[in-house]
C-alpha positions as CSV (number, residue, x, y, z in Angstrom):
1,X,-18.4,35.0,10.6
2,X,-21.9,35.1,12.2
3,X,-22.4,31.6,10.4
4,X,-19.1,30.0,11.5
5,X,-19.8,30.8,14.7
6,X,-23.4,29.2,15.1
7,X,-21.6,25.9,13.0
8,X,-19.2,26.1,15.6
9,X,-21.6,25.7,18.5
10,X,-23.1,22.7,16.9
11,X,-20.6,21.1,15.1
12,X,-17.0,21.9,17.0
13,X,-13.7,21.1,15.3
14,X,-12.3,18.2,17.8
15,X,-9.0,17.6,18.8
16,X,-7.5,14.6,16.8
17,X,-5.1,13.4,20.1
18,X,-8.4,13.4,22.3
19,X,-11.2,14.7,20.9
20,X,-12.2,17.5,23.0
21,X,-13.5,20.7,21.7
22,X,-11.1,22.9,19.9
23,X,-10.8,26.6,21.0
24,X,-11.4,29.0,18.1
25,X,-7.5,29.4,18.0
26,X,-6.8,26.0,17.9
27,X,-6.0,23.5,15.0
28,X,-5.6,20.3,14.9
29,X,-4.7,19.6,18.6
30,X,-5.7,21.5,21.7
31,X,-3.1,22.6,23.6
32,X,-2.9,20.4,26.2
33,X,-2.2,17.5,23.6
34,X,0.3,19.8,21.6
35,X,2.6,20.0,24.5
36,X,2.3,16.1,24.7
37,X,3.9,15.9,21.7
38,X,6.7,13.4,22.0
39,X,9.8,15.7,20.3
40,X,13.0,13.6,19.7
41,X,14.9,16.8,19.2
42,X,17.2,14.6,16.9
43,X,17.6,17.6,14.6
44,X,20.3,18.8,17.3
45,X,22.7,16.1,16.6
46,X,24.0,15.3,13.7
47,X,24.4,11.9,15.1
48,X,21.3,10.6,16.3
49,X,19.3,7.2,17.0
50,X,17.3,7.8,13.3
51,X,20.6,8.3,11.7
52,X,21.6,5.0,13.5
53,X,19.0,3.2,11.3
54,X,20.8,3.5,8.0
55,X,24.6,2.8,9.5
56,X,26.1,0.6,7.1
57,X,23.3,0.5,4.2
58,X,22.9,3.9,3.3
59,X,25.2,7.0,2.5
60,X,23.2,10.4,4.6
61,X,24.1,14.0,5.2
62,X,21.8,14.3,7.8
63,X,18.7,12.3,9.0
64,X,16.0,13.2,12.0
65,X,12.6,12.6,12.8
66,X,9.9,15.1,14.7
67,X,8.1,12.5,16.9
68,X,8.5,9.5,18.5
69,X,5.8,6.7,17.5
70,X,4.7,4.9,20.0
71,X,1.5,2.0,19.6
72,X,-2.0,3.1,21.2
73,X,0.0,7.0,21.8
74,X,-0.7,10.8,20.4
75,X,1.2,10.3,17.5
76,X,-0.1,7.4,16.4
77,X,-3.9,8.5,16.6
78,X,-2.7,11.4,14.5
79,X,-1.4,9.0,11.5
80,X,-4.4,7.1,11.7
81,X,-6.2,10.3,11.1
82,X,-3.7,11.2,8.3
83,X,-3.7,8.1,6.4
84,X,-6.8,6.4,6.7
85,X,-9.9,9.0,8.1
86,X,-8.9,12.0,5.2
87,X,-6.9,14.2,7.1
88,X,-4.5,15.3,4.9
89,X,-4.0,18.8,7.0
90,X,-2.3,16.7,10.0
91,X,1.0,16.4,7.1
92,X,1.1,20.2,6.7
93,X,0.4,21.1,10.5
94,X,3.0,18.8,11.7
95,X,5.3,20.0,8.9
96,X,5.0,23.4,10.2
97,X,5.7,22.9,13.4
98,X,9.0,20.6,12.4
99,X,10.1,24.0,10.2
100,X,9.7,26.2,12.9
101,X,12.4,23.2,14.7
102,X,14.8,23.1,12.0
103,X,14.9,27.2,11.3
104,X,18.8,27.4,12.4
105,X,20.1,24.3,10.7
106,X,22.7,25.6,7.9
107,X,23.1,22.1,5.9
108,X,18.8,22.9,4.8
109,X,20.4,25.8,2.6
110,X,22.3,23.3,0.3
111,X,19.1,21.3,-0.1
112,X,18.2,21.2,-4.0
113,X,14.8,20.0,-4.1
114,X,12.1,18.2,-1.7
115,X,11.5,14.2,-3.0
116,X,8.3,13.1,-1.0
117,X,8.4,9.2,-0.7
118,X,5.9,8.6,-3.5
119,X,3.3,6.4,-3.2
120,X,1.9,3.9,-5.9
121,X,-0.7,5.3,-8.1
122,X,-3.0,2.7,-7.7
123,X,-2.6,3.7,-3.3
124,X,-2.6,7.1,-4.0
125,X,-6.3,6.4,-6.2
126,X,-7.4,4.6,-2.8
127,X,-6.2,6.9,-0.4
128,X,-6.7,10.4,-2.9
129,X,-3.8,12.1,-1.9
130,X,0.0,11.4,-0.8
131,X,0.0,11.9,3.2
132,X,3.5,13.0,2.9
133,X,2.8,16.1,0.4
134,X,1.6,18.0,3.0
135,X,5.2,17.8,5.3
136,X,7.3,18.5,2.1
137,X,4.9,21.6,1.0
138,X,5.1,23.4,4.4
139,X,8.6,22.7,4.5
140,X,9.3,24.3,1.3
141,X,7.1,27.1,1.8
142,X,9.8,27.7,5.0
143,X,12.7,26.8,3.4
144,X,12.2,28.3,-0.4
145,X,13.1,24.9,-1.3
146,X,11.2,23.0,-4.8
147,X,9.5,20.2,-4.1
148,X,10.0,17.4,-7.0
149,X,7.5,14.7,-7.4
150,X,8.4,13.5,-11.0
151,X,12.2,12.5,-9.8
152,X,11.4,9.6,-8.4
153,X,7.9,7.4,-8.6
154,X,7.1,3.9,-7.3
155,X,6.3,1.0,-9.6
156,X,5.8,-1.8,-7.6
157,X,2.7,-1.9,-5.8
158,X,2.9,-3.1,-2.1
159,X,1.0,-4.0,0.8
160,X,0.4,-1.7,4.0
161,X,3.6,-1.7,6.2
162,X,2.0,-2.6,9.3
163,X,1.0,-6.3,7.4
164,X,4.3,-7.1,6.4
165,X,7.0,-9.1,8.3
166,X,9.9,-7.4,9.7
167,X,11.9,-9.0,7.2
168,X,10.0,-7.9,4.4
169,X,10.1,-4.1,5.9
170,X,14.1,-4.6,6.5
171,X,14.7,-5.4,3.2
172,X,15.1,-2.9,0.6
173,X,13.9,-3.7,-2.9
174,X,16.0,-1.8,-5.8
175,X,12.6,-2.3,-8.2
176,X,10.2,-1.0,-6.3
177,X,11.3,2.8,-7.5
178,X,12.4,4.3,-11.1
179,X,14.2,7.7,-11.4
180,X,13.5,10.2,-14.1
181,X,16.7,12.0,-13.8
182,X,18.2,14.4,-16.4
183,X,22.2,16.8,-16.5
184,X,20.7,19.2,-14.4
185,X,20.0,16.7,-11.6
186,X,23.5,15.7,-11.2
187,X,25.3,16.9,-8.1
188,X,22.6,17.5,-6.1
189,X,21.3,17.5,-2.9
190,X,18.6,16.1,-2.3
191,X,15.8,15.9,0.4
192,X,13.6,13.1,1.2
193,X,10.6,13.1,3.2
194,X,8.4,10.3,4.6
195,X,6.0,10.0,7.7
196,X,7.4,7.2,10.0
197,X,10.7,5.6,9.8
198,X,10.3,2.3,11.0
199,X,12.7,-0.3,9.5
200,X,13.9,2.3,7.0
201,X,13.5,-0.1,4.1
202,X,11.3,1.9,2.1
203,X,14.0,5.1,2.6
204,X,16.9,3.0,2.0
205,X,15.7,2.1,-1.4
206,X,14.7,5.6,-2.4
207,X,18.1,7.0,-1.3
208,X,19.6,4.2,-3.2
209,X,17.7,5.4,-6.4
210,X,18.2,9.0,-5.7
211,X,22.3,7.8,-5.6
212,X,22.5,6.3,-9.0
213,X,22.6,9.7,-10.2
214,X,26.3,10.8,-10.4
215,X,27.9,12.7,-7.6
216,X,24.5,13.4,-5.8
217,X,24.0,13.3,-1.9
218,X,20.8,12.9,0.1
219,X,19.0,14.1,3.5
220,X,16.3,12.3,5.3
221,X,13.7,13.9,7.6
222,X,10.6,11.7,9.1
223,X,7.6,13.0,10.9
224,X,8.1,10.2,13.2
225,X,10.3,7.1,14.3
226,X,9.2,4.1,16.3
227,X,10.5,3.3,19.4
């Protein structure tokens, strides 16, 4: 203890929103950025703007989103620290604090299993870990709720989102993922998980994969949506 405390002094945790010292309570954010935190409060409605996203192309149960993403924002200085400066923790942090949202909802209970979007094993090399394992793991640690990482993988390697045209983001490509399905999958629920809905390309063409397997249903939750 004596030792974390003198590392402390020298070296303080910062806050990932603005970088000021964290208190020894504090992860992650300091308070004053945590209750900055855009909430949608989506998870409220069962029809909301995220579920607006997939009207017409995709069949949901539900679909919401913690955060609004907003360019040069909070939320979007946290994902760069998730994605591309080895924060994997910001996934799980956020994740808990979206469980603690979504405690009263009824419709998680007939969740089967967890599906994190996967990435491609040649991004996932690059990057060393998936930045959405950390969102599906606290929420099944709430929820009791398996999360499933072999159903569905991604074969088709692809370019950043941010690089591509909106066209290219719109546009769902039934390739890109393969299902590894067996009798026991069929008829469930199941629960994707991704960290920003933008388009919802990438979501529509997992949810079109996970539907190929007969008389199955699935749920969407994002830690973000742009605005």
């Amino acid at each position: 203890m004596i030792i974390k405390n003198i590392i402390d002094v020298f070296f303080p945790q910062l806050c990932f929103g603005c970088e000021s010292a964290l208190l020894r309570n504090q992860k992650i954010l300091c308070t004053n950025c945590l209750h900055q935190l855009p909430f949608t409060g989506q998870h409220l409605y069962r029809n909301n703007d995220a579920l607006d996203k997939f009207y017409g192309r995709l069949s949901l149960q539900n679909c919401s989103c913690l955060l609004y993403f907003t360019k040069e924002g909070l939320v979007q200085r946290l994902f760069h620290h998730l994605k591309y400066k080895n924060q994997p923790q910001i996934s799980y942090y956020l994740g808990q604090i979206y469980a603690f949202q979504l405690q009263n909802l009824s419709w998680l209970a007939t969740v089967d299993s967890i599906i994190p979007v996967p990435l491609h094993k040649k991004k996932q090399k690059t990057r060393g870990y998936n930045q959405v394992d950390g969102f599906a793991q606290a929420l099944s640690e709430a929820f009791k709720i398996p999360v499933d990482k072999q159903l569905l993988t991604q074969k088709v390697f692809t370019i950043s989102q941010t690089q591509k045209k909106l066209f290219e983001r719109t546009t769902p490509n039934p390739l890109r993922f393969s299902i590894n399905s067996q009798p026991h999958h069929h008829g469930q629920h199941f629960l994707i998980v991704d960290d920003i809905l933008t388009t919802g390309g990438t979501l529509e063409s997992c949810g079109k994969k996970l539907l190929e397997i007969p008389n199955s249903t699935i749920s969407i939750l994002c830690l973000a949506q742009t605005q």
